[in-house]
Coordinates of N, CA and C in Angstrom, one line a residue:
P1 N 3.4 6.2 3.7 CA 2.4 6.7 2.8 C 2.9 7.8 2.0
G2 N 4.0 8.4 2.3 CA 4.5 9.5 1.5 C 5.3 9.1 0.3
N3 N 5.7 7.9 0.2 CA 6.5 7.5 -1.0 C 5.8 6.2 -1.5
P4 N 5.1 6.3 -2.6 CA 4.4 5.1 -3.2 C 5.4 4.1 -3.8
L5 N 6.7 4.4 -3.8 CA 7.7 3.5 -4.4 C 8.4 2.7 -3.2
C6 N 8.1 3.0 -2.0 CA 8.7 2.4 -0.9 C 7.7 1.9 0.1
W7 N 7.6 0.6 0.3 CA 6.5 0.0 1.0 C 7.1 -0.5 2.4
S8 N 6.2 -0.5 3.4 CA 6.5 -1.1 4.7 C 6.0 -2.5 4.7
V9 N 6.8 -3.4 5.3 CA 6.5 -4.8 5.3 C 6.6 -5.2 6.8
L10 N 5.6 -6.0 7.2 CA 5.6 -6.6 8.6 C 5.1 -8.0 8.5
T11 N 6.0 -8.9 8.9 CA 5.6 -10.4 8.9 C 5.4 -10.9 10.3
V12 N 4.6 -12.0 10.3 CA 4.4 -12.7 11.5 C 4.6 -14.2 11.2
A13 N 5.5 -14.9 11.9 CA 5.8 -16.3 11.6 C 5.6 -17.1 12.9
M14 N 4.9 -18.2 12.8 CA 4.7 -19.1 13.9 C 6.0 -19.9 14.1
Q15 N 6.4 -20.1 15.3 CA 7.5 -21.0 15.7 C 7.0 -21.8 16.9
E16 N 6.0 -22.7 16.6 CA 5.5 -23.6 17.7 C 6.5 -24.3 18.5
P17 N 7.5 -24.9 17.9 CA 8.5 -25.6 18.7 C 9.2 -24.7 19.7
R18 N 9.3 -23.5 19.4 CA 9.9 -22.5 20.4 C 8.9 -21.8 21.2
A19 N 7.6 -22.2 21.0 CA 6.5 -21.5 21.7 C 6.5 -20.0 21.5
A20 N 6.7 -19.6 20.2 CA 6.9 -18.2 19.9 C 6.2 -17.9 18.6
Y21 N 6.0 -16.6 18.4 CA 5.7 -16.1 17.1 C 6.7 -15.0 16.9
V22 N 7.2 -14.8 15.7 CA 8.3 -13.9 15.4 C 7.8 -12.8 14.4
T23 N 8.0 -11.6 14.8 CA 7.7 -10.5 13.9 C 9.0 -9.9 13.3
A24 N 8.9 -9.4 12.1 CA 10.0 -8.8 11.4 C 9.5 -7.6 10.6
R25 N 10.2 -6.5 10.6 CA 9.9 -5.3 9.8 C 10.9 -5.2 8.6
A26 N 10.4 -4.6 7.6 CA 11.3 -4.3 6.4 C 10.7 -3.2 5.6
T27 N 11.5 -2.6 4.7 CA 11.0 -1.7 3.7 C 11.4 -2.4 2.4
A28 N 10.5 -2.2 1.4 CA 10.7 -2.9 0.1 C 10.3 -1.9 -1.0
T29 N 11.0 -2.1 -2.1 CA 10.7 -1.3 -3.3 C 10.6 -2.2 -4.5
P30 N 9.6 -2.0 -5.4 CA 9.5 -2.8 -6.6 C 10.5 -2.4 -7.7
F31 N 11.2 -1.4 -7.5 CA 12.1 -0.8 -8.5 C 13.6 -1.0 -8.2
G32 N 14.1 -2.2 -8.1 CA 15.5 -2.4 -7.8 C 15.8 -2.0 -6.4
T33 N 16.8 -1.1 -6.4 CA 17.3 -0.7 -5.1 C 17.1 0.8 -4.8
S34 N 16.4 1.5 -5.7 CA 16.4 3.0 -5.6 C 15.0 3.6 -5.2
G35 N 14.0 2.8 -4.9 CA 12.7 3.3 -4.6 C 12.5 3.9 -3.3
C36 N 13.4 3.6 -2.3 CA 13.2 4.1 -1.0 C 14.0 5.4 -0.6
G37 N 14.6 6.0 -1.6 CA 15.3 7.3 -1.5 C 16.7 7.2 -1.1
S38 N 17.3 6.1 -0.7 CA 18.7 6.1 -0.4 C 19.3 4.9 -1.1
A39 N 20.6 4.9 -1.2 CA 21.3 3.8 -1.9 C 21.2 2.6 -1.0
R40 N 20.8 1.5 -1.6 CA 20.6 0.2 -1.0 C 21.2 -0.9 -1.8
T41 N 21.5 -2.0 -1.1 CA 22.1 -3.1 -1.8 C 21.0 -4.2 -2.2
A42 N 19.8 -4.0 -1.7 CA 18.7 -5.0 -2.0 C 17.4 -4.3 -2.1
A43 N 16.4 -4.9 -2.8 CA 15.1 -4.3 -2.9 C 14.3 -4.4 -1.5
V44 N 14.7 -5.3 -0.7 CA 14.1 -5.5 0.6 C 15.1 -5.3 1.7
S45 N 14.9 -4.4 2.6 CA 15.8 -4.2 3.7 C 15.1 -4.5 5.0
W46 N 15.6 -5.6 5.6 CA 15.0 -6.1 6.9 C 15.6 -5.3 8.1
E47 N 14.8 -5.0 9.0 CA 15.2 -4.2 10.2 C 15.4 -5.0 11.5
G48 N 15.1 -6.3 11.4 CA 15.3 -7.1 12.6 C 14.0 -8.0 12.9
R49 N 14.3 -9.0 13.7 CA 13.2 -9.9 14.1 C 13.1 -9.9 15.6
V50 N 11.8 -10.1 16.1 CA 11.6 -10.1 17.5 C 10.7 -11.3 17.8
A51 N 11.1 -12.1 18.8 CA 10.3 -13.3 19.2 C 9.4 -12.9 20.3
H52 N 8.1 -13.3 20.2 CA 7.1 -13.0 21.2 C 6.6 -14.4 21.8
S53 N 6.1 -14.4 23.0 CA 5.7 -15.6 23.7 C 4.3 -16.0 23.3
L54 N 4.1 -17.2 22.7 CA 2.8 -17.7 22.4 C 2.0 -18.1 23.7
P55 N 2.7 -18.8 24.7 CA 2.0 -19.1 25.9 C 1.4 -17.8 26.6
Q56 N 2.2 -16.8 26.6 CA 1.8 -15.5 27.3 C 0.5 -15.0 26.6
L57 N 0.6 -14.9 25.3 CA -0.6 -14.3 24.5 C -1.8 -15.2 24.7
R58 N -1.6 -16.5 24.6 CA -2.7 -17.5 24.8 C -3.3 -17.4 26.2
E59 N -2.5 -17.3 27.2 CA -3.0 -17.2 28.6 C -3.8 -15.9 28.8
L60 N -3.3 -14.8 28.3 CA -4.0 -13.5 28.4 C -5.3 -13.6 27.7
H61 N -5.4 -14.2 26.5 CA -6.6 -14.3 25.7 C -7.6 -15.2 26.5
A62 N -7.2 -16.2 27.1 CA -8.0 -17.1 27.9 C -8.6 -16.5 29.1
R63 N -7.9 -15.6 29.8 CA -8.4 -15.1 31.1 C -8.8 -13.7 31.1
D64 N -8.5 -12.9 30.0 CA -8.8 -11.5 30.0 C -9.8 -11.2 28.9
C65 N -11.0 -10.8 29.3 CA -12.1 -10.5 28.3 C -11.7 -9.3 27.5
W66 N -11.0 -8.3 28.1 CA -10.6 -7.1 27.4 C -9.6 -7.5 26.3
V67 N -8.7 -8.4 26.5 CA -7.7 -8.9 25.5 C -8.5 -9.6 24.4
R68 N -9.5 -10.4 24.8 CA -10.3 -11.1 23.7 C -10.9 -10.1 22.8
G69 N -11.5 -9.0 23.4 CA -12.0 -7.9 22.6 C -11.0 -7.2 21.7
W70 N -9.8 -7.0 22.3 CA -8.7 -6.3 21.6 C -8.3 -7.2 20.4
M71 N -8.2 -8.5 20.6 CA -7.8 -9.4 19.5 C -8.7 -9.5 18.4
Q72 N -10.0 -8.9 18.5 CA -10.9 -8.8 17.4 C -10.4 -7.8 16.4
F73 N -9.5 -6.9 16.8 CA -9.0 -5.8 16.0 C -7.5 -6.0 15.7
G74 N -6.7 -6.4 16.7 CA -5.3 -6.5 16.6 C -4.9 -7.6 15.6
R75 N -3.8 -7.3 14.8 CA -3.3 -8.3 13.9 C -1.9 -8.7 14.2
V76 N -1.1 -7.8 14.8 CA 0.3 -8.1 15.1 C 0.5 -7.8 16.6
P77 N 0.0 -8.6 17.5 CA 0.1 -8.2 18.9 C 1.5 -8.3 19.5
E78 N 1.7 -7.3 20.3 CA 3.0 -7.2 21.1 C 2.5 -7.0 22.6
V79 N 2.9 -8.0 23.4 CA 2.5 -7.9 24.8 C 3.7 -7.5 25.6
G80 N 3.5 -6.4 26.4 CA 4.5 -5.8 27.3 C 4.2 -6.2 28.7
A81 N 4.9 -5.7 29.6 CA 4.6 -6.0 31.0 C 3.3 -5.5 31.5
E82 N 2.8 -4.4 30.9 CA 1.6 -3.8 31.4 C 0.6 -3.5 30.2
T83 N 1.0 -3.8 29.0 CA 0.2 -3.4 27.8 C 0.1 -4.4 26.8
I84 N -0.8 -4.3 25.8 CA -0.8 -5.0 24.6 C -1.1 -4.0 23.5
G85 N -0.4 -4.1 22.4 CA -0.5 -3.2 21.3 C -0.3 -3.8 19.9
D86 N -0.6 -3.2 18.9 CA -0.5 -3.7 17.5 C 0.7 -3.1 16.8
L87 N 1.6 -3.9 16.4 CA 2.8 -3.5 15.8 C 2.6 -2.9 14.4
R88 N 1.4 -3.1 13.8 CA 1.2 -2.5 12.5 C 1.4 -1.0 12.5
Y89 N 1.1 -0.4 13.7 CA 1.1 1.1 13.8 C 2.4 1.6 14.5
G90 N 3.5 0.9 14.5 CA 4.7 1.3 15.2 C 4.8 0.6 16.5
Q91 N 5.8 1.0 17.2 CA 6.0 0.4 18.5 C 4.8 0.5 19.4
S92 N 4.4 -0.6 20.0 CA 3.1 -0.7 20.6 C 2.9 0.1 21.9
D93 N 4.0 0.6 22.4 CA 3.9 1.4 23.6 C 3.7 2.9 23.2
A94 N 3.6 3.2 21.9 CA 3.5 4.6 21.5 C 2.5 4.7 20.3
N95 N 1.4 3.9 20.3 CA 0.4 4.1 19.2 C -1.0 3.9 19.8
F96 N -2.0 4.3 19.0 CA -3.3 4.4 19.4 C -3.9 3.0 19.8
T97 N -3.3 1.9 19.4 CA -3.8 0.6 19.7 C -3.5 0.1 21.1
T98 N -2.6 0.7 21.8 CA -2.0 0.3 23.0 C -3.2 0.3 24.1
M99 N -3.3 -0.9 24.8 CA -4.3 -1.0 25.8 C -3.6 -1.5 27.1
R100 N -3.8 -0.9 28.2 CA -3.3 -1.3 29.5 C -4.0 -2.6 29.9
L101 N -3.2 -3.6 30.3 CA -3.8 -4.8 30.8 C -4.4 -4.7 32.1
K102 N -5.6 -5.4 32.3 CA -6.3 -5.4 33.5 C -5.7 -6.4 34.5
R103 N -5.9 -6.3 35.7 CA -5.4 -7.2 36.7 C -6.6 -7.8 37.5
G104 N -6.5 -9.0 38.0 CA -7.5 -9.6 38.9 C -8.8 -9.7 38.2
P105 N -9.9 -9.5 39.0 CA -11.3 -9.7 38.6 C -11.6 -8.7 37.4
A106 N -11.0 -7.6 37.3 CA -11.3 -6.6 36.3 C -11.0 -7.2 34.9
A107 N -10.0 -8.1 34.8 CA -9.7 -8.7 33.5 C -10.8 -9.7 33.0
A108 N -11.4 -10.3 34.0 CA -12.5 -11.3 33.6 C -13.8 -10.6 33.2
A109 N -14.0 -9.4 33.7 CA -15.3 -8.7 33.4 C -15.2 -8.1 32.0
C110 N -16.1 -8.4 31.2 CA -16.1 -8.0 29.8 C -16.5 -6.5 29.6
P111 N -15.8 -5.8 28.7 CA -16.2 -4.4 28.5 C -17.6 -4.3 27.9
P112 N -18.3 -3.2 28.1 CA -19.6 -3.0 27.5 C -19.5 -3.0 25.9
H113 N -20.5 -3.4 25.3 CA -20.7 -3.3 23.8 C -19.6 -4.1 23.1
L114 N -19.2 -5.3 23.6 CA -18.2 -6.1 23.0 C -18.9 -6.7 21.7
T115 N -18.2 -6.7 20.6 CA -18.7 -7.3 19.4 C -18.6 -8.8 19.4
D116 N -19.2 -9.4 18.4 CA -19.1 -10.8 18.2 C -18.2 -11.2 17.0
W117 N -17.3 -10.3 16.7 CA -16.4 -10.5 15.5 C -15.5 -11.7 15.8
G118 N -15.0 -12.3 14.8 CA -14.0 -13.3 14.9 C -12.6 -12.7 15.2
V119 N -11.7 -13.6 15.5 CA -10.3 -13.1 15.8 C -9.5 -13.3 14.5
P120 N -9.0 -12.3 13.9 CA -8.2 -12.4 12.6 C -7.0 -13.2 12.7
R121 N -6.3 -13.2 13.8 CA -5.0 -14.0 14.0 C -5.3 -15.2 14.9
V122 N -6.3 -16.0 14.6 CA -6.7 -17.1 15.4 C -5.6 -18.1 15.5
E123 N -4.7 -18.2 14.5 CA -3.6 -19.2 14.5 C -2.6 -18.9 15.7
L124 N -2.6 -17.7 16.1 CA -1.7 -17.4 17.2 C -2.3 -18.0 18.5
L125 N -3.6 -18.2 18.6 CA -4.2 -18.7 19.8 C -4.4 -20.2 19.9
G126 N -4.0 -20.9 18.8 CA -4.2 -22.3 18.8 C -5.3 -22.7 17.8
A127 N -5.5 -24.0 17.6 CA -6.4 -24.5 16.6 C -7.8 -23.8 16.6
A128 N -8.4 -23.7 17.7 CA -9.8 -23.2 17.8 C -9.8 -21.8 18.3
G129 N -8.7 -21.2 18.6 CA -8.7 -19.9 19.2 C -9.1 -19.9 20.7
D130 N -9.0 -21.1 21.3 CA -9.4 -21.2 22.7 C -8.2 -20.9 23.6

């Protein structure tokens, strides 16, 4: 946000044959190679790709009402051993979107005041989001 000439980019790509979705971060500038403050060789500088498990995300969504509620907000989910978070806001273990995963019966019990919003990234969950 401090440099209008240097943009953050975050992509999500489905890789169904690998049972994965892949996220990648980059910075981009519309002005050749000088908009991000340091010498670059390209207008877009990729920082790396990370593969995430589609079956894991889909299983969590199916069994955990809290995750279903979280998915109404989350756009770029990253599931850890104990948490789910949105990569739009940085590493998911260190941002305000991080939610600790519930275990056992607590996961099936829905939180109070759950909205009826749709899921913005329904394609990650399958054809019908089931």
